[in-house]
C-alpha cells in the first residue's frame, strides 16, 4: 500500500475509497483474517507492541464495525465507474448500429442488387426468383468466381452499384458504429448489468444495517448507481426490440437471430467491400495500361505498313535506272498486281519457216559442216549418213517484220 497501516485504517473509517483504489481494496479483501483468527486477535490481552506489522494492522482494522462489509462496499463503488466506462459505450454502439442498419438506404439498395445478382445466377433452379437471402450469404459472395481472373461476384456487384449509383460505394463509411458493435456481446452485457444490479441492491440493504456513517458515505453513490442501472435496463429493452425488428427485416427466425452475429457479418462484409473497391480500381488501371500498349503497338504496325507502301522521298526507286526485277518489286510494294511499261516492246524481225516433213530445214552450211547430224522426219529418226545430198534442195527462208506476219505465213 506504500502507506502506514494506521493511515489505511483511517481512510477506511472515513470512507475515502477513492484514495485507496479498487485494485488495492480487492487485494485487501484477500488478506483479511478468517473468523477464528479475528477472534484470537480480539481476545489477545498481551502487549500489542510486540506483535508483528500484519497483526498490528489487523488489530487496528478489527476496531471498525463491519470492516469487511465496508471494504466490499467501497470496492463495489470504485469498480462500478470502471464497469460503466465500457458498458455504456458498448450499449450505445449496439443501439446506434442497429438503427443505422435499419435506416441506411444505401445499404438497402445494395442488398437489393445482391438479391438481383443471386436470382440471375440461380435462374432456372429452385433458388431462383427469391424474395430475400440469408444475411450470412454476404460473406459467400467472394466464393462465387467469375470467368475473369481474380474477379468474384462481389466485384461484379460493386461494378453494378457504381454504374447505377456511385454513392452506394460509400455505405461502409456511413456505418460508424458497426465496428464497435461487432466487438460487443449482448449476452455478456446483459450478464454484467444484471450482476451490477445485484451488487447495488445488496449494498443498499447493507447500508441500512452497517451504520449511519456508512450510509451517509454511500448515499450519493447508491442513488447515481441506481439511476444508471435503470437506464441500462431500459437500453436492454430497446436492444431487444431492435433485435426483433432486424430479424423481421432480414427475414430471419426471431428465436435464433442474434444481433452480435449480424454485426459481425456486416462488419466483415464492409471490410471485404472496401477491399473489392480497391481491387476494381487497380484492375481498371491495369486494363487501361494494357489498352494503351495495344493501341501503341497498332499505331506502330500501321506506321510500318505505311512506310512500306509509301517510302520516304530519298528511298524511292528511280525507274529509269533500275532493271525490270526492281520495277516489279516496286510494283508489289505499292500494291499493284502488274505494271505496264511503255518504254519497251518485243518484236521478231526474222523468222525461219521449218518444215518437219522434209530436209529443207538443213541449211547448206549445216550439210557441209555437220553431215553426221540427225534430223526429225515425219516419223522416227533417220541418219543422214546413208542419204546422199540432194542438190535440188533449196533453203526456204522468209523474212517478216513481226510475229503476226510469221503466223500468217504458217
mmCIF file of C-alpha atoms in Angstrom:
data_model
loop_
_atom_site.group_PDB
_atom_site.id
_atom_site.type_symbol
_atom_site.label_atom_id
_atom_site.label_comp_id
_atom_site.label_asym_id
_atom_site.label_seq_id
_atom_site.Cartn_x
_atom_site.Cartn_y
_atom_site.Cartn_z
ATOM 1 C CA UNK A 1 0.000 0.000 0.000
ATOM 2 C CA UNK A 2 3.058 2.241 0.428
ATOM 3 C CA UNK A 3 1.471 3.925 3.448
ATOM 4 C CA UNK A 4 1.326 3.234 7.186
ATOM 5 C CA UNK A 5 -1.271 0.750 8.387
ATOM 6 C CA UNK A 6 -2.855 3.320 10.696
ATOM 7 C CA UNK A 7 -3.429 5.635 7.717
ATOM 8 C CA UNK A 8 -5.103 2.870 5.724
ATOM 9 C CA UNK A 9 -7.400 2.094 8.611
ATOM 10 C CA UNK A 10 -8.329 5.744 8.947
ATOM 11 C CA UNK A 11 -9.138 6.032 5.202
ATOM 12 C CA UNK A 12 -11.467 3.035 5.508
ATOM 13 C CA UNK A 13 -13.089 4.556 8.590
ATOM 14 C CA UNK A 14 -13.643 7.861 6.744
ATOM 15 C CA UNK A 15 -14.933 6.160 3.555
ATOM 16 C CA UNK A 16 -12.199 7.704 1.346
ATOM 17 C CA UNK A 17 -12.159 4.750 -1.024
ATOM 18 C CA UNK A 18 -11.040 6.843 -3.996
ATOM 19 C CA UNK A 19 -7.657 7.382 -2.301
ATOM 20 C CA UNK A 20 -7.150 3.642 -1.952
ATOM 21 C CA UNK A 21 -8.416 2.426 -5.308
ATOM 22 C CA UNK A 22 -10.379 -0.602 -6.459
ATOM 23 C CA UNK A 23 -7.343 -2.831 -7.019
ATOM 24 C CA UNK A 24 -5.896 -2.256 -3.525
ATOM 25 C CA UNK A 25 -9.304 -2.787 -1.964
ATOM 26 C CA UNK A 26 -9.611 -6.144 -3.737
ATOM 27 C CA UNK A 27 -6.132 -7.131 -2.583
ATOM 28 C CA UNK A 28 -7.039 -6.083 0.946
ATOM 29 C CA UNK A 29 -10.039 -8.399 0.893
ATOM 30 C CA UNK A 30 -7.718 -11.291 0.037
ATOM 31 C CA UNK A 31 -5.558 -10.811 3.165
ATOM 32 C CA UNK A 32 -8.358 -10.348 5.665
ATOM 33 C CA UNK A 33 -8.235 -12.894 8.503
ATOM 34 C CA UNK A 34 -10.710 -15.685 8.912
ATOM 35 C CA UNK A 35 -13.244 -15.501 11.723
ATOM 36 C CA UNK A 36 -11.245 -17.711 14.076
ATOM 37 C CA UNK A 37 -8.112 -15.673 13.505
ATOM 38 C CA UNK A 38 -10.028 -12.463 14.104
ATOM 39 C CA UNK A 39 -11.405 -13.882 17.364
ATOM 40 C CA UNK A 40 -7.903 -14.754 18.584
ATOM 41 C CA UNK A 41 -6.658 -11.243 17.904
ATOM 42 C CA UNK A 42 -9.662 -9.747 19.641
ATOM 43 C CA UNK A 43 -9.093 -11.911 22.722
ATOM 44 C CA UNK A 44 -5.366 -11.095 22.892
ATOM 45 C CA UNK A 45 -4.718 -9.110 26.081
ATOM 46 C CA UNK A 46 -0.928 -9.025 25.994
ATOM 47 C CA UNK A 47 1.475 -6.301 24.913
ATOM 48 C CA UNK A 48 0.331 -5.446 21.364
ATOM 49 C CA UNK A 49 3.558 -3.564 20.692
ATOM 50 C CA UNK A 50 5.307 -6.917 20.473
ATOM 51 C CA UNK A 51 3.009 -8.061 17.607
ATOM 52 C CA UNK A 52 4.163 -8.097 14.015
ATOM 53 C CA UNK A 53 3.191 -5.416 11.484
ATOM 54 C CA UNK A 54 0.489 -7.604 9.939
ATOM 55 C CA UNK A 55 -1.039 -8.454 13.313
ATOM 56 C CA UNK A 56 -0.949 -4.784 14.322
ATOM 57 C CA UNK A 57 -2.723 -3.824 11.078
ATOM 58 C CA UNK A 58 -5.439 -6.446 11.532
ATOM 59 C CA UNK A 59 -5.873 -5.462 15.192
ATOM 60 C CA UNK A 60 -6.461 -1.854 14.158
ATOM 61 C CA UNK A 61 -8.823 -2.956 11.372
ATOM 62 C CA UNK A 62 -10.880 -5.009 13.814
ATOM 63 C CA UNK A 63 -11.809 -1.838 15.654
ATOM 64 C CA UNK A 64 -14.009 -0.773 12.686
ATOM 65 C CA UNK A 65 -17.545 -2.222 12.863
ATOM 66 C CA UNK A 66 -18.385 -4.401 9.837
ATOM 67 C CA UNK A 67 -14.919 -3.748 8.391
ATOM 68 C CA UNK A 68 -15.252 -6.495 5.792
ATOM 69 C CA UNK A 69 -18.644 -5.297 4.533
ATOM 70 C CA UNK A 70 -17.332 -1.740 4.382
ATOM 71 C CA UNK A 71 -14.322 -2.785 2.292
ATOM 72 C CA UNK A 72 -16.556 -4.828 -0.048
ATOM 73 C CA UNK A 73 -18.908 -1.858 -0.457
ATOM 74 C CA UNK A 74 -16.029 0.505 -1.218
ATOM 75 C CA UNK A 75 -14.682 -1.983 -3.788
ATOM 76 C CA UNK A 76 -18.086 -2.139 -5.500
ATOM 77 C CA UNK A 77 -18.207 1.654 -5.559
ATOM 78 C CA UNK A 78 -14.785 2.026 -7.195
ATOM 79 C CA UNK A 79 -15.349 -0.790 -9.681
ATOM 80 C CA UNK A 80 -18.764 0.476 -10.673
ATOM 81 C CA UNK A 81 -17.426 3.512 -12.505
ATOM 82 C CA UNK A 82 -14.844 1.344 -14.271
ATOM 83 C CA UNK A 83 -17.555 -1.045 -15.441
ATOM 84 C CA UNK A 84 -19.784 1.791 -16.598
ATOM 85 C CA UNK A 85 -16.924 3.231 -18.673
ATOM 86 C CA UNK A 86 -17.133 0.296 -21.072
ATOM 87 C CA UNK A 87 -20.726 -0.896 -20.626
ATOM 88 C CA UNK A 88 -22.348 2.408 -21.616
ATOM 89 C CA UNK A 89 -20.344 2.913 -24.848
ATOM 90 C CA UNK A 90 -20.957 -0.708 -25.843
ATOM 91 C CA UNK A 91 -24.715 -0.388 -25.257
ATOM 92 C CA UNK A 92 -24.838 2.859 -27.239
ATOM 93 C CA UNK A 93 -22.830 1.326 -30.088
ATOM 94 C CA UNK A 94 -25.219 -1.628 -30.315
ATOM 95 C CA UNK A 95 -28.297 0.606 -30.381
ATOM 96 C CA UNK A 96 -26.831 3.076 -32.888
ATOM 97 C CA UNK A 97 -25.521 0.305 -35.159
ATOM 98 C CA UNK A 98 -28.913 -1.415 -35.187
ATOM 99 C CA UNK A 99 -30.595 1.879 -36.108
ATOM 100 C CA UNK A 100 -28.047 2.506 -38.875
ATOM 101 C CA UNK A 101 -28.727 -0.896 -40.405
ATOM 102 C CA UNK A 102 -32.438 -0.287 -40.225
ATOM 103 C CA UNK A 103 -32.355 3.241 -41.697
ATOM 104 C CA UNK A 104 -29.427 3.253 -44.144
ATOM 105 C CA UNK A 105 -30.987 3.448 -47.622
ATOM 106 C CA UNK A 106 -27.683 2.845 -49.416
ATOM 107 C CA UNK A 107 -27.278 -0.466 -47.614
ATOM 108 C CA UNK A 108 -30.826 -1.470 -48.528
ATOM 109 C CA UNK A 109 -30.261 -0.656 -52.201
ATOM 110 C CA UNK A 110 -27.000 -2.566 -52.254
ATOM 111 C CA UNK A 111 -28.659 -5.605 -50.688
ATOM 112 C CA UNK A 112 -31.279 -5.410 -53.423
ATOM 113 C CA UNK A 113 -28.532 -5.523 -56.072
ATOM 114 C CA UNK A 114 -27.105 -8.617 -54.380
ATOM 115 C CA UNK A 115 -30.555 -10.206 -54.489
ATOM 116 C CA UNK A 116 -30.911 -9.455 -58.223
ATOM 117 C CA UNK A 117 -27.465 -10.899 -58.967
ATOM 118 C CA UNK A 118 -28.273 -14.023 -56.974
ATOM 119 C CA UNK A 119 -31.598 -14.542 -58.751
ATOM 120 C CA UNK A 120 -29.879 -14.111 -62.122
ATOM 121 C CA UNK A 121 -27.264 -16.750 -61.285
ATOM 122 C CA UNK A 122 -29.890 -19.132 -59.877
ATOM 123 C CA UNK A 123 -32.343 -18.614 -62.712
ATOM 124 C CA UNK A 124 -33.982 -21.849 -63.696
ATOM 125 C CA UNK A 125 -33.483 -23.745 -60.433
ATOM 126 C CA UNK A 126 -35.200 -23.885 -57.064
ATOM 127 C CA UNK A 127 -33.204 -20.931 -55.660
ATOM 128 C CA UNK A 128 -34.184 -18.537 -58.444
ATOM 129 C CA UNK A 129 -36.729 -15.740 -58.106
ATOM 130 C CA UNK A 130 -36.114 -15.449 -54.340
ATOM 131 C CA UNK A 131 -37.683 -12.699 -52.235
ATOM 132 C CA UNK A 132 -34.683 -12.500 -49.892
ATOM 133 C CA UNK A 133 -31.498 -14.215 -48.767
ATOM 134 C CA UNK A 134 -29.706 -15.167 -45.589
ATOM 135 C CA UNK A 135 -27.546 -12.446 -44.113
ATOM 136 C CA UNK A 136 -24.654 -14.892 -43.883
ATOM 137 C CA UNK A 137 -24.734 -15.159 -47.702
ATOM 138 C CA UNK A 138 -22.993 -11.792 -47.911
ATOM 139 C CA UNK A 139 -19.783 -13.473 -46.767
ATOM 140 C CA UNK A 140 -20.101 -16.064 -49.533
ATOM 141 C CA UNK A 141 -20.133 -13.508 -52.374
ATOM 142 C CA UNK A 142 -16.360 -13.776 -52.634
ATOM 143 C CA UNK A 143 -16.640 -17.548 -53.099
ATOM 144 C CA UNK A 144 -18.519 -17.187 -56.417
ATOM 145 C CA UNK A 145 -15.778 -16.755 -59.017
ATOM 146 C CA UNK A 146 -16.170 -15.076 -62.399
ATOM 147 C CA UNK A 147 -14.644 -16.169 -65.705
ATOM 148 C CA UNK A 148 -12.341 -13.173 -65.427
ATOM 149 C CA UNK A 149 -9.103 -13.684 -63.460
ATOM 150 C CA UNK A 150 -9.202 -12.552 -59.817
ATOM 151 C CA UNK A 151 -12.806 -11.401 -60.003
ATOM 152 C CA UNK A 152 -15.782 -12.660 -57.994
ATOM 153 C CA UNK A 153 -19.447 -11.840 -57.510
ATOM 154 C CA UNK A 154 -18.701 -9.062 -55.024
ATOM 155 C CA UNK A 155 -16.564 -7.256 -57.615
ATOM 156 C CA UNK A 156 -19.426 -7.539 -60.098
ATOM 157 C CA UNK A 157 -21.982 -6.175 -57.605
ATOM 158 C CA UNK A 158 -19.703 -3.209 -56.912
ATOM 159 C CA UNK A 159 -19.384 -2.501 -60.641
ATOM 160 C CA UNK A 160 -23.162 -2.569 -60.983
ATOM 161 C CA UNK A 161 -23.579 -0.303 -57.958
ATOM 162 C CA UNK A 162 -21.010 2.144 -59.327
ATOM 163 C CA UNK A 163 -22.836 2.255 -62.645
ATOM 164 C CA UNK A 164 -26.265 2.713 -61.062
ATOM 165 C CA UNK A 165 -25.444 4.995 -58.134
ATOM 166 C CA UNK A 166 -21.820 5.765 -57.176
ATOM 167 C CA UNK A 167 -22.955 6.918 -53.717
ATOM 168 C CA UNK A 168 -23.676 3.297 -52.837
ATOM 169 C CA UNK A 169 -19.955 2.674 -52.553
ATOM 170 C CA UNK A 170 -19.805 4.995 -49.539
ATOM 171 C CA UNK A 171 -22.091 2.935 -47.328
ATOM 172 C CA UNK A 172 -19.238 1.303 -45.276
ATOM 173 C CA UNK A 173 -18.121 4.771 -44.163
ATOM 174 C CA UNK A 174 -21.685 5.600 -43.148
ATOM 175 C CA UNK A 175 -21.752 2.655 -40.706
ATOM 176 C CA UNK A 176 -19.830 4.477 -37.959
ATOM 177 C CA UNK A 177 -20.864 2.296 -35.017
ATOM 178 C CA UNK A 178 -20.808 -1.082 -36.732
ATOM 179 C CA UNK A 179 -17.205 -1.966 -35.859
ATOM 180 C CA UNK A 180 -17.632 -1.196 -32.147
ATOM 181 C CA UNK A 181 -20.962 -3.013 -32.041
ATOM 182 C CA UNK A 182 -19.426 -6.107 -33.659
ATOM 183 C CA UNK A 183 -16.952 -6.343 -30.769
ATOM 184 C CA UNK A 184 -19.689 -6.285 -28.117
ATOM 185 C CA UNK A 185 -21.549 -9.310 -26.816
ATOM 186 C CA UNK A 186 -25.181 -8.708 -25.904
ATOM 187 C CA UNK A 187 -25.202 -11.727 -23.613
ATOM 188 C CA UNK A 188 -22.135 -10.527 -21.715
ATOM 189 C CA UNK A 189 -23.535 -7.020 -21.415
ATOM 190 C CA UNK A 190 -26.804 -8.372 -20.063
ATOM 191 C CA UNK A 191 -24.980 -10.557 -17.544
ATOM 192 C CA UNK A 192 -22.728 -7.700 -16.393
ATOM 193 C CA UNK A 193 -25.646 -5.318 -15.950
ATOM 194 C CA UNK A 194 -27.541 -7.948 -14.009
ATOM 195 C CA UNK A 195 -24.517 -8.577 -11.785
ATOM 196 C CA UNK A 196 -24.084 -4.871 -11.051
ATOM 197 C CA UNK A 197 -27.760 -4.540 -10.215
ATOM 198 C CA UNK A 198 -27.491 -7.381 -7.692
ATOM 199 C CA UNK A 199 -24.407 -5.832 -6.089
ATOM 200 C CA UNK A 200 -26.017 -2.404 -5.764
ATOM 201 C CA UNK A 201 -29.178 -3.912 -4.309
ATOM 202 C CA UNK A 202 -27.150 -5.859 -1.750
ATOM 203 C CA UNK A 203 -25.080 -2.803 -0.871
ATOM 204 C CA UNK A 204 -28.205 -0.713 -0.336
ATOM 205 C CA UNK A 205 -29.500 -3.265 2.126
ATOM 206 C CA UNK A 206 -26.149 -3.418 3.968
ATOM 207 C CA UNK A 207 -26.020 0.350 4.278
ATOM 208 C CA UNK A 208 -29.113 0.222 6.439
ATOM 209 C CA UNK A 209 -27.552 -2.194 8.909
ATOM 210 C CA UNK A 210 -23.837 -1.272 8.996
ATOM 211 C CA UNK A 211 -24.261 2.164 10.440
ATOM 212 C CA UNK A 212 -25.354 5.699 9.848
ATOM 213 C CA UNK A 213 -21.843 6.846 8.921
ATOM 214 C CA UNK A 214 -21.517 4.206 6.203
ATOM 215 C CA UNK A 215 -24.999 5.003 4.880
ATOM 216 C CA UNK A 216 -24.071 8.647 4.532
ATOM 217 C CA UNK A 217 -20.791 7.740 2.815
ATOM 218 C CA UNK A 218 -22.600 5.555 0.240
ATOM 219 C CA UNK A 219 -25.818 7.561 -0.163
ATOM 220 C CA UNK A 220 -24.841 9.646 -3.209
ATOM 221 C CA UNK A 221 -23.166 6.724 -4.939
ATOM 222 C CA UNK A 222 -26.117 4.407 -4.441
ATOM 223 C CA UNK A 223 -28.502 6.977 -5.881
ATOM 224 C CA UNK A 224 -26.442 7.576 -9.018
ATOM 225 C CA UNK A 225 -25.759 3.871 -9.487
ATOM 226 C CA UNK A 226 -29.457 3.052 -9.246
ATOM 227 C CA UNK A 227 -30.283 5.650 -11.913
ATOM 228 C CA UNK A 228 -27.566 4.380 -14.249
ATOM 229 C CA UNK A 229 -28.680 0.795 -13.883
ATOM 230 C CA UNK A 230 -32.289 1.769 -14.551
ATOM 231 C CA UNK A 231 -31.216 3.435 -17.807
ATOM 232 C CA UNK A 232 -29.162 0.407 -18.796
ATOM 233 C CA UNK A 233 -32.103 -1.888 -18.212
ATOM 234 C CA UNK A 234 -34.218 0.339 -20.458
ATOM 235 C CA UNK A 235 -31.485 0.179 -23.073
ATOM 236 C CA UNK A 236 -31.582 -3.594 -22.932
ATOM 237 C CA UNK A 237 -35.309 -3.467 -23.651
ATOM 238 C CA UNK A 238 -34.634 -1.196 -26.659
ATOM 239 C CA UNK A 239 -31.971 -3.610 -27.889
ATOM 240 C CA UNK A 240 -34.436 -6.478 -27.701
ATOM 241 C CA UNK A 241 -36.990 -4.504 -29.717
ATOM 242 C CA UNK A 242 -34.357 -3.673 -32.334
ATOM 243 C CA UNK A 243 -33.325 -7.313 -32.484
ATOM 244 C CA UNK A 244 -36.864 -8.373 -33.351
ATOM 245 C CA UNK A 245 -37.181 -5.610 -35.955
ATOM 246 C CA UNK A 246 -33.932 -6.558 -37.648
ATOM 247 C CA UNK A 247 -34.878 -10.223 -37.577
ATOM 248 C CA UNK A 248 -38.023 -9.320 -39.460
ATOM 249 C CA UNK A 249 -36.102 -7.040 -41.835
ATOM 250 C CA UNK A 250 -33.581 -9.764 -42.722
ATOM 251 C CA UNK A 251 -36.284 -12.465 -42.818
ATOM 252 C CA UNK A 252 -34.535 -14.365 -40.024
ATOM 253 C CA UNK A 253 -36.010 -16.530 -37.292
ATOM 254 C CA UNK A 254 -36.596 -14.239 -34.264
ATOM 255 C CA UNK A 255 -35.975 -17.061 -31.813
ATOM 256 C CA UNK A 256 -32.434 -17.703 -33.094
ATOM 257 C CA UNK A 257 -31.440 -14.326 -34.553
ATOM 258 C CA UNK A 258 -28.580 -12.617 -32.674
ATOM 259 C CA UNK A 259 -27.524 -9.013 -33.098
ATOM 260 C CA UNK A 260 -23.858 -9.728 -32.473
ATOM 261 C CA UNK A 261 -23.836 -12.252 -35.330
ATOM 262 C CA UNK A 262 -25.427 -9.777 -37.718
ATOM 263 C CA UNK A 263 -22.986 -7.044 -36.667
ATOM 264 C CA UNK A 264 -20.029 -9.345 -37.192
ATOM 265 C CA UNK A 265 -21.304 -10.429 -40.613
ATOM 266 C CA UNK A 266 -21.930 -6.883 -41.823
ATOM 267 C CA UNK A 267 -18.606 -5.651 -40.458
ATOM 268 C CA UNK A 268 -16.782 -8.398 -42.351
ATOM 269 C CA UNK A 269 -18.814 -7.557 -45.451
ATOM 270 C CA UNK A 270 -17.854 -3.868 -45.168
ATOM 271 C CA UNK A 271 -14.184 -4.778 -44.864
ATOM 272 C CA UNK A 272 -14.314 -7.008 -47.952
ATOM 273 C CA UNK A 273 -16.419 -4.408 -49.766
ATOM 274 C CA UNK A 274 -13.725 -1.752 -49.328
ATOM 275 C CA UNK A 275 -11.045 -4.207 -50.407
ATOM 276 C CA UNK A 276 -13.032 -5.161 -53.527
ATOM 277 C CA UNK A 277 -13.392 -1.478 -54.452
ATOM 278 C CA UNK A 278 -9.621 -1.059 -54.302
ATOM 279 C CA UNK A 279 -9.123 -4.219 -56.376
ATOM 280 C CA UNK A 280 -11.571 -2.968 -59.020
ATOM 281 C CA UNK A 281 -9.722 0.350 -59.252
ATOM 282 C CA UNK A 282 -6.385 -1.453 -59.573
ATOM 283 C CA UNK A 283 -7.778 -3.780 -62.260
ATOM 284 C CA UNK A 284 -9.159 -0.803 -64.174
ATOM 285 C CA UNK A 285 -5.760 0.909 -64.185
ATOM 286 C CA UNK A 286 -4.057 -2.269 -65.370
ATOM 287 C CA UNK A 287 -6.595 -2.716 -68.192
ATOM 288 C CA UNK A 288 -6.144 0.905 -69.269
ATOM 289 C CA UNK A 289 -2.378 0.450 -69.432
ATOM 290 C CA UNK A 290 -2.798 -2.740 -71.460
ATOM 291 C CA UNK A 291 -5.151 -0.935 -73.819
ATOM 292 C CA UNK A 292 -2.661 1.899 -74.234
ATOM 293 C CA UNK A 293 0.112 -0.591 -75.052
ATOM 294 C CA UNK A 294 -2.093 -2.358 -77.602
ATOM 295 C CA UNK A 295 -3.030 0.975 -79.169
ATOM 296 C CA UNK A 296 0.636 1.953 -79.369
ATOM 297 C CA UNK A 297 1.531 -1.358 -80.998
ATOM 298 C CA UNK A 298 -1.269 -0.941 -83.533
ATOM 299 C CA UNK A 299 -0.096 2.582 -84.391
ATOM 300 C CA UNK A 300 3.472 1.339 -84.859
ATOM 301 C CA UNK A 301 2.258 -1.506 -87.081
ATOM 302 C CA UNK A 302 0.221 0.857 -89.247
ATOM 303 C CA UNK A 303 3.138 3.260 -89.463
ATOM 304 C CA UNK A 304 5.423 0.453 -90.618
ATOM 305 C CA UNK A 305 2.931 -0.622 -93.283
ATOM 306 C CA UNK A 306 2.547 2.978 -94.428
ATOM 307 C CA UNK A 307 6.314 3.353 -94.749
ATOM 308 C CA UNK A 308 6.493 0.179 -96.838
ATOM 309 C CA UNK A 309 3.699 1.364 -99.145
ATOM 310 C CA UNK A 310 4.896 4.974 -99.387
ATOM 311 C CA UNK A 311 8.663 5.026 -98.730
ATOM 312 C CA UNK A 312 10.376 8.326 -97.995
ATOM 313 C CA UNK A 313 11.476 10.525 -100.897
ATOM 314 C CA UNK A 314 15.107 9.583 -100.539
ATOM 315 C CA UNK A 315 14.234 5.877 -100.700
ATOM 316 C CA UNK A 316 12.039 5.978 -103.824
ATOM 317 C CA UNK A 317 13.205 3.862 -106.779
ATOM 318 C CA UNK A 318 14.454 5.529 -109.968
ATOM 319 C CA UNK A 319 12.539 3.606 -112.619
ATOM 320 C CA UNK A 320 14.786 4.882 -115.400
ATOM 321 C CA UNK A 321 17.921 3.358 -113.938
ATOM 322 C CA UNK A 322 16.614 0.114 -112.418
ATOM 323 C CA UNK A 323 16.069 -3.194 -114.214
ATOM 324 C CA UNK A 324 12.740 -4.971 -114.649
ATOM 325 C CA UNK A 325 13.104 -7.023 -111.422
ATOM 326 C CA UNK A 326 13.417 -3.893 -109.306
ATOM 327 C CA UNK A 327 10.433 -2.397 -111.092
ATOM 328 C CA UNK A 328 8.315 -5.474 -110.368
ATOM 329 C CA UNK A 329 9.314 -5.453 -106.695
ATOM 330 C CA UNK A 330 8.381 -1.790 -106.501
ATOM 331 C CA UNK A 331 5.008 -2.623 -108.053
ATOM 332 C CA UNK A 332 4.386 -5.364 -105.471
ATOM 333 C CA UNK A 333 5.222 -2.993 -102.609
ATOM 334 C CA UNK A 334 2.879 -0.356 -103.996
ATOM 335 C CA UNK A 335 0.008 -2.880 -104.111
ATOM 336 C CA UNK A 336 -0.443 -3.180 -107.884
ATOM 337 C CA UNK A 337 -0.905 -6.545 -109.472
ATOM 338 C CA UNK A 338 1.219 -5.621 -112.508
ATOM 339 C CA UNK A 339 2.951 -2.670 -114.069
ATOM 340 C CA UNK A 340 2.753 -1.701 -117.706
ATOM 341 C CA UNK A 341 5.895 -0.450 -119.235
ATOM 342 C CA UNK A 342 5.552 1.609 -122.404
ATOM 343 C CA UNK A 343 9.212 2.088 -122.828
ATOM 344 C CA UNK A 344 9.971 -1.378 -124.286
ATOM 345 C CA UNK A 345 8.261 -3.771 -126.758
ATOM 346 C CA UNK A 346 9.181 -7.154 -128.220
ATOM 347 C CA UNK A 347 9.183 -7.949 -131.950
ATOM 348 C CA UNK A 348 10.727 -10.527 -134.240
ATOM 349 C CA UNK A 349 12.313 -9.254 -137.444
ATOM 350 C CA UNK A 350 13.258 -12.589 -138.958
ATOM 351 C CA UNK A 351 11.564 -15.952 -138.633
ATOM 352 C CA UNK A 352 12.599 -19.157 -140.256
ATOM 353 C CA UNK A 353 9.997 -21.422 -141.722
ATOM 354 C CA UNK A 354 10.529 -25.017 -140.702
ATOM 355 C CA UNK A 355 9.063 -27.999 -142.468
ATOM 356 C CA UNK A 356 9.345 -31.141 -140.376
ATOM 357 C CA UNK A 357 8.422 -33.430 -143.240
ATOM 358 C CA UNK A 358 11.385 -32.587 -145.465
ATOM 359 C CA UNK A 359 15.067 -31.889 -145.280
ATOM 360 C CA UNK A 360 14.693 -28.283 -146.150
ATOM 361 C CA UNK A 361 15.349 -27.384 -142.591
ATOM 362 C CA UNK A 362 19.029 -28.173 -143.061
ATOM 363 C CA UNK A 363 20.998 -25.239 -144.257
ATOM 364 C CA UNK A 364 23.854 -25.596 -146.721
ATOM 365 C CA UNK A 365 26.337 -24.787 -144.031
ATOM 366 C CA UNK A 366 24.858 -27.481 -141.826
ATOM 367 C CA UNK A 367 25.019 -30.009 -144.676
ATOM 368 C CA UNK A 368 28.635 -29.355 -145.262
ATOM 369 C CA UNK A 369 29.877 -28.924 -141.736
ATOM 370 C CA UNK A 370 27.722 -31.497 -139.904
ATOM 371 C CA UNK A 371 26.974 -34.455 -142.168
ATOM 372 C CA UNK A 372 26.638 -36.745 -139.198
ATOM 373 C CA UNK A 373 23.770 -34.757 -137.583
ATOM 374 C CA UNK A 374 20.282 -36.154 -137.148
ATOM 375 C CA UNK A 375 17.021 -34.532 -138.221
ATOM 376 C CA UNK A 376 13.463 -35.480 -137.383
ATOM 377 C CA UNK A 377 11.445 -36.738 -140.338
ATOM 378 C CA UNK A 378 7.727 -37.490 -140.461
ATOM 379 C CA UNK A 379 8.314 -40.373 -138.151
ATOM 380 C CA UNK A 380 11.188 -41.774 -136.144
ATOM 381 C CA UNK A 381 14.799 -40.720 -136.620
ATOM 382 C CA UNK A 382 16.829 -41.170 -139.825
ATOM 383 C CA UNK A 383 20.525 -40.897 -140.270
ATOM 384 C CA UNK A 384 21.798 -38.569 -142.957
ATOM 385 C CA UNK A 385 24.959 -40.559 -143.345
ATOM 386 C CA UNK A 386 23.315 -43.036 -145.796
ATOM 387 C CA UNK A 387 21.482 -40.336 -147.718
ATOM 388 C CA UNK A 388 23.185 -38.510 -150.436
ATOM 389 C CA UNK A 389 22.809 -34.838 -150.542
ATOM 390 C CA UNK A 390 20.092 -33.578 -152.863
ATOM 391 C CA UNK A 391 21.371 -30.764 -154.903
ATOM 392 C CA UNK A 392 17.931 -29.638 -155.726
ATOM 393 C CA UNK A 393 17.141 -28.884 -152.059
ATOM 394 C CA UNK A 394 16.600 -25.227 -151.622
ATOM 395 C CA UNK A 395 16.682 -23.307 -148.456
ATOM 396 C CA UNK A 396 13.327 -21.888 -147.601
ATOM 397 C CA UNK A 397 13.570 -18.708 -145.670
ATOM 398 C CA UNK A 398 11.177 -15.912 -145.183
ATOM 399 C CA UNK A 399 11.585 -12.624 -143.578
ATOM 400 C CA UNK A 400 8.867 -10.807 -141.696
ATOM 401 C CA UNK A 401 8.713 -7.763 -139.574
ATOM 402 C CA UNK A 402 6.766 -9.222 -136.731
ATOM 403 C CA UNK A 403 5.361 -12.337 -135.109
ATOM 404 C CA UNK A 404 1.986 -11.670 -136.688
ATOM 405 C CA UNK A 405 3.438 -11.947 -140.216
ATOM 406 C CA UNK A 406 5.097 -15.226 -139.321
ATOM 407 C CA UNK A 407 1.849 -16.638 -138.053
ATOM 408 C CA UNK A 408 0.063 -15.579 -141.247
ATOM 409 C CA UNK A 409 2.776 -17.296 -143.323
ATOM 410 C CA UNK A 410 2.212 -20.560 -141.420
#
